[in-house]
Short mmCIF file of N, CA and C in Angstrom, two decimals:
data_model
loop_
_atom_site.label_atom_id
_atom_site.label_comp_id
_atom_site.label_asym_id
_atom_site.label_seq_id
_atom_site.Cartn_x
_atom_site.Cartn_y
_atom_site.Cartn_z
N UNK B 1 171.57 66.19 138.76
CA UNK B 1 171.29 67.06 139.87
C UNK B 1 171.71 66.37 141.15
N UNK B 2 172.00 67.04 142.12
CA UNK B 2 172.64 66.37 142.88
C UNK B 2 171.09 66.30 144.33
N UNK B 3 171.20 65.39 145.46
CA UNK B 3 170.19 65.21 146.25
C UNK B 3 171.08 65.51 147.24
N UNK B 4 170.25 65.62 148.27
CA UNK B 4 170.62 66.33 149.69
C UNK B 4 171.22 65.23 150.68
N UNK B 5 170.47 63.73 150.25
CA UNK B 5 171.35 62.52 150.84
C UNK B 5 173.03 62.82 150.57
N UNK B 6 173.62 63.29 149.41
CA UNK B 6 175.03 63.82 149.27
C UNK B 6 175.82 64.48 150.39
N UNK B 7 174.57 65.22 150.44
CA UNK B 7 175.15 66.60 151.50
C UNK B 7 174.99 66.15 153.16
N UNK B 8 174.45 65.19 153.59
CA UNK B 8 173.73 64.86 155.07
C UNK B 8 175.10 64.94 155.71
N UNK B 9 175.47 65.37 156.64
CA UNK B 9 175.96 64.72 158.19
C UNK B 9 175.57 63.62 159.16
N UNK B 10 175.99 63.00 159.56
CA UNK B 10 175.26 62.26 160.52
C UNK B 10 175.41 62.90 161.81
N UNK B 11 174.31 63.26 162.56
CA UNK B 11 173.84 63.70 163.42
C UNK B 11 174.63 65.07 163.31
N UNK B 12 174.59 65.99 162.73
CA UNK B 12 174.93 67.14 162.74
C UNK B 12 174.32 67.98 161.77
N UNK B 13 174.03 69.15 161.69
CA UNK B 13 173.41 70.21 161.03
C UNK B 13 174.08 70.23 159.31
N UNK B 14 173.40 70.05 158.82
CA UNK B 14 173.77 69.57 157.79
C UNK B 14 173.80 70.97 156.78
N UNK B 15 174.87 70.31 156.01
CA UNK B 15 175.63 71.51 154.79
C UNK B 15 175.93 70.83 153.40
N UNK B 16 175.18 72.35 152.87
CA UNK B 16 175.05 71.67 151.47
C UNK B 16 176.36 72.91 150.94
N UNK B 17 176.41 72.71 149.36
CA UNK B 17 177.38 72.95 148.54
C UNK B 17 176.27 74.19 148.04
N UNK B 18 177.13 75.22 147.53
CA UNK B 18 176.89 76.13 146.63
C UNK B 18 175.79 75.68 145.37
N UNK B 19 176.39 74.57 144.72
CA UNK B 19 175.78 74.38 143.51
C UNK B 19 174.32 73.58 143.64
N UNK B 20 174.02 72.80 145.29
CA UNK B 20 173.25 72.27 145.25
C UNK B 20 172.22 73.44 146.00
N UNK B 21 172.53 74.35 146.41
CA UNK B 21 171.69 75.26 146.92
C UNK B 21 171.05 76.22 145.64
N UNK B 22 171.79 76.35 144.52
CA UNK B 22 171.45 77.03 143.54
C UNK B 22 170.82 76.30 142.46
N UNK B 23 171.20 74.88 142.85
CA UNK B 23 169.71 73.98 141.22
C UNK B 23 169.00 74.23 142.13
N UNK B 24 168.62 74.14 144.19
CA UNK B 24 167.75 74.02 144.36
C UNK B 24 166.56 74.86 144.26
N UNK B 25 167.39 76.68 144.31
CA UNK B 25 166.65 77.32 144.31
C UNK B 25 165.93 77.81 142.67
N UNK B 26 167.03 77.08 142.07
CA UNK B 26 166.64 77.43 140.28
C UNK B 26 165.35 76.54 140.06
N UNK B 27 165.07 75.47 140.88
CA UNK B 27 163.92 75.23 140.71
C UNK B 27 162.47 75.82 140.68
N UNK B 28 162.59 76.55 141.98
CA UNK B 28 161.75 77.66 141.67
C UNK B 28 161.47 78.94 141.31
N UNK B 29 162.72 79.57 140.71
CA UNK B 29 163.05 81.09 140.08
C UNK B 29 162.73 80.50 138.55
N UNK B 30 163.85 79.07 137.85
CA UNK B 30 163.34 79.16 136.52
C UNK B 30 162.55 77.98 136.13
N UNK B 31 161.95 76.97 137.39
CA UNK B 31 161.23 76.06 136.48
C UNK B 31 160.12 75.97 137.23
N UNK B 32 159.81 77.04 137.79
CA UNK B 32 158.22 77.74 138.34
C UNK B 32 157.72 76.35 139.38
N UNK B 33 158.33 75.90 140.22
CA UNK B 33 158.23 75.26 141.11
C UNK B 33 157.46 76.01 142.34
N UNK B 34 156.62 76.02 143.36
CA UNK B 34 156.39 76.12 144.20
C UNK B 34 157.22 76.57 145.24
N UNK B 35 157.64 76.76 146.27
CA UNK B 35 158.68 77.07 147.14
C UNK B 35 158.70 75.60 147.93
N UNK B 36 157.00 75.59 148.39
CA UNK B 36 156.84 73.91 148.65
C UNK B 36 157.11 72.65 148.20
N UNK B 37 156.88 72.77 146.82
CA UNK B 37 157.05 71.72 146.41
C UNK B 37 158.65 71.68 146.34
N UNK B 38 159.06 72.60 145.75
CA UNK B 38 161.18 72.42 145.77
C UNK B 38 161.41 71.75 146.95
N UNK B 39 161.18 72.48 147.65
CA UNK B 39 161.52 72.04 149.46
C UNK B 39 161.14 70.44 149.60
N UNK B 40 160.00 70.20 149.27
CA UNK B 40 160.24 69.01 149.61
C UNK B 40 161.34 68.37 148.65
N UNK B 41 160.78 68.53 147.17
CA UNK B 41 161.64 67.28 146.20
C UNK B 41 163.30 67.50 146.69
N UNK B 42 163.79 68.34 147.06
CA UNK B 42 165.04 68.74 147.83
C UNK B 42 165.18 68.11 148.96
N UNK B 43 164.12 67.48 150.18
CA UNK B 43 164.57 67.11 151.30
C UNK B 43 165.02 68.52 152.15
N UNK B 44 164.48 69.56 151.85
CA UNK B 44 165.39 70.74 152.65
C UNK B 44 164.04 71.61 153.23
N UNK B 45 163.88 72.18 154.31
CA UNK B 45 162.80 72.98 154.98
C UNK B 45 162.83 74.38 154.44
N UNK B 46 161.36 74.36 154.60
CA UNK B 46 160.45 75.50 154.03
C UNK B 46 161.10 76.58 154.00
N UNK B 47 161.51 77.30 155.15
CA UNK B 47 162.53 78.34 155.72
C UNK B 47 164.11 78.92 154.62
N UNK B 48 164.66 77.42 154.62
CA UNK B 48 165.94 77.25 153.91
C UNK B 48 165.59 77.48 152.64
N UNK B 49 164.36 76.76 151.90
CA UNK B 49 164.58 77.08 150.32
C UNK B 49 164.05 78.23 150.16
N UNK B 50 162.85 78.51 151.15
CA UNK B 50 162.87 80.12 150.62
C UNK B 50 163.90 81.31 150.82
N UNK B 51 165.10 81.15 152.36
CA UNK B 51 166.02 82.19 151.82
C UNK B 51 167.24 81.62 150.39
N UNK B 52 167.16 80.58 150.02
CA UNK B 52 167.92 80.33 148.92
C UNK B 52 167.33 80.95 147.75
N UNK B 53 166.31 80.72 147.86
CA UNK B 53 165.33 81.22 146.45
C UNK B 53 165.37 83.25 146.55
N UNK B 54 165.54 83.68 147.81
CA UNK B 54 165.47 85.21 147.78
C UNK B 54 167.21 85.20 147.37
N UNK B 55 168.51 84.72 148.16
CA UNK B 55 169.06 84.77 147.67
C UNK B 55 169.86 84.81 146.31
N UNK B 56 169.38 83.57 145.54
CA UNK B 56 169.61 83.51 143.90
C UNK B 56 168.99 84.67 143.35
N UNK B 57 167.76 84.85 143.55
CA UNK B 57 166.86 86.70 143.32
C UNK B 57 167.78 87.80 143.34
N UNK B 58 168.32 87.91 144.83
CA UNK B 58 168.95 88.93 144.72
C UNK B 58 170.45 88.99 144.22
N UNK B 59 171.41 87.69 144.04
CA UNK B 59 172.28 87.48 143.10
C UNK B 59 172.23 88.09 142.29
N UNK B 60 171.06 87.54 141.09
CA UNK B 60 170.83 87.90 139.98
C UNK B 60 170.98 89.15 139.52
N UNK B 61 170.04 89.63 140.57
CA UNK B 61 170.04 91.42 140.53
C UNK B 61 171.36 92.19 140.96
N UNK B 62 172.72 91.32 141.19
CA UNK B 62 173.82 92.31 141.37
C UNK B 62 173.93 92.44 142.98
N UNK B 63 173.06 92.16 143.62
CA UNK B 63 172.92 92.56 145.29
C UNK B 63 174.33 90.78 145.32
N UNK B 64 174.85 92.04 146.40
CA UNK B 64 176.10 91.02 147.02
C UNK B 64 175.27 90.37 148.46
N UNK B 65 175.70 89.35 148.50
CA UNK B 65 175.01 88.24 149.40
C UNK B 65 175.61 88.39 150.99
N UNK B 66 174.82 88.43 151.83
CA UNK B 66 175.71 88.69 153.31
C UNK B 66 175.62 86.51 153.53
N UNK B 67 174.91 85.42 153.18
CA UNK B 67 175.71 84.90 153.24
C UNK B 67 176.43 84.29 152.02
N UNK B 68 176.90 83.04 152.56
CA UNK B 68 177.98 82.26 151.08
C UNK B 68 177.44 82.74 149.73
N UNK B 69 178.26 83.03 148.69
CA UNK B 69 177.33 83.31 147.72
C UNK B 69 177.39 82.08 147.18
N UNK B 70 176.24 82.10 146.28
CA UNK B 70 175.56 80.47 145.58
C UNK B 70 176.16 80.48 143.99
N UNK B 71 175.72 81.87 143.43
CA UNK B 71 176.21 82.05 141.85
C UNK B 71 177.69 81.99 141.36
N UNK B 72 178.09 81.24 140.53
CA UNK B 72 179.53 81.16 140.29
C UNK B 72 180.11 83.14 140.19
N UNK B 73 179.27 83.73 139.94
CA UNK B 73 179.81 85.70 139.54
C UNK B 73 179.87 85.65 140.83
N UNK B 74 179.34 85.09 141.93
CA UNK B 74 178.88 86.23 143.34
C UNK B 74 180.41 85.14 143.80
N UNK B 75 180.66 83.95 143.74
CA UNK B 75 181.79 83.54 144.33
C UNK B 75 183.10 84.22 143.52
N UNK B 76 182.90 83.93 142.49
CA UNK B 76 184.25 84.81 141.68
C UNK B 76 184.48 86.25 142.08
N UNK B 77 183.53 87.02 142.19
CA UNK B 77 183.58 88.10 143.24
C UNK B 77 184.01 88.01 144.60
N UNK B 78 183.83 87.48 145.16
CA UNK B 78 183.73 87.34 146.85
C UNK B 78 185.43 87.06 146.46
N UNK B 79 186.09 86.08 146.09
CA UNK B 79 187.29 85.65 146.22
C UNK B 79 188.18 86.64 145.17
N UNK B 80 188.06 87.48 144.48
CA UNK B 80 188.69 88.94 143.73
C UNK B 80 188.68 89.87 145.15
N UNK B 81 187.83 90.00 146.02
CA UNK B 81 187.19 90.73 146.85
C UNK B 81 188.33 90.50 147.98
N UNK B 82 188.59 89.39 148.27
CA UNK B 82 189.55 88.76 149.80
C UNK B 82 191.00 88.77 148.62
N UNK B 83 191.02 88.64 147.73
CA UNK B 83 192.59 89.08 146.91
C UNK B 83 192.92 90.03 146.86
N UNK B 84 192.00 91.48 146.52
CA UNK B 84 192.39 92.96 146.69
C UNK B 84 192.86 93.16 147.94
N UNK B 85 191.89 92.96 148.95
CA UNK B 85 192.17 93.53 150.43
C UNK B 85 193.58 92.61 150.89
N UNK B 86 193.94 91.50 150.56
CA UNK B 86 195.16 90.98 150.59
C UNK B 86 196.54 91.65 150.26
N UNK B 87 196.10 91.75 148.99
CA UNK B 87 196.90 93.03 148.20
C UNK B 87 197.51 94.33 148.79
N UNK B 88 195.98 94.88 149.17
CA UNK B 88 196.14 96.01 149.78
C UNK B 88 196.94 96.29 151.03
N UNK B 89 196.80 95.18 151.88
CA UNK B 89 197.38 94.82 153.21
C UNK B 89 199.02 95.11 152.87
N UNK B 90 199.20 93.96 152.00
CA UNK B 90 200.79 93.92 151.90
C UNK B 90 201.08 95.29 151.09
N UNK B 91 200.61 95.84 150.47
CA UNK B 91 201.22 97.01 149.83
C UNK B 91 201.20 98.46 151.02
N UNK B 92 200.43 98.41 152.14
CA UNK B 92 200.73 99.13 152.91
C UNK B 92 202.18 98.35 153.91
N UNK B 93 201.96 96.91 153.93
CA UNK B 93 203.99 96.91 154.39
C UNK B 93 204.96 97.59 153.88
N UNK B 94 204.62 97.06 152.77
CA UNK B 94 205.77 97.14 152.30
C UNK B 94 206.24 99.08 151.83
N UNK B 95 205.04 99.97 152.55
CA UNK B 95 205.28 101.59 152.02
C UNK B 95 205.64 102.13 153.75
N UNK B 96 205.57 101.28 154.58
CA UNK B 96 205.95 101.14 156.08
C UNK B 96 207.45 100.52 155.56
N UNK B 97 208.24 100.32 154.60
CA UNK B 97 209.59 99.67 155.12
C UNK B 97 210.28 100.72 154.85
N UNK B 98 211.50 100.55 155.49
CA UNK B 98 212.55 101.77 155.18
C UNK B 98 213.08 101.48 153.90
N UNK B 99 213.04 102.56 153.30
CA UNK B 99 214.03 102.74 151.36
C UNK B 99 214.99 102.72 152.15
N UNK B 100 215.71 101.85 150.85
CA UNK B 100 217.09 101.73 151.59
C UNK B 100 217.90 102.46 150.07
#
């Protein structure tokens, strides 16, 4: 498992990884952790693990995430998601060019 010393900045607002936001919150969705207690053994505030912990919740349930998604489906989605509309972009150029 990975610890949050990994993730620190020095003197800056610190950012964690997808995968460490999702053992953290799997702590308390599947190994019936506290919200408190995760938070601490995580090093991460009260606030943060509980929207991680609603987040992974609503993952689960199919709800698309307004932020980063944490679940490998909700990222594999998100990036299918920015490839279509990519797609889509260039296929309206290219119906804007003159047939020649």
């Amino acid at each position: 498992m990975l610890t949050s010393e990994q993730h620190r900045c020095s003197n800056e607002k610190r950012n964690f990884s997808a995968e460490f936001k999702r053992e953290s919150a799997q702590l308390v969705v599947d190994q019936k952790y506290t919200v408190a207690d995760a938070a601490k053994a995580m090093d991460v505030g009260l606030s943060t693990m509980t929207r991680w912990v609603k987040q992974l919740r609503d993952e689960r349930q199919g709800k698309t995430p307004k932020a980063s998604p944490i679940t490998p489906e909700q990222i594999e989605i998100r990036k299918l998601r920015k490839k279509l509309q990519r797609i889509e972009m260039e296929n309206e150029i290219l119906k804007r060019l003159p047939r020649s």
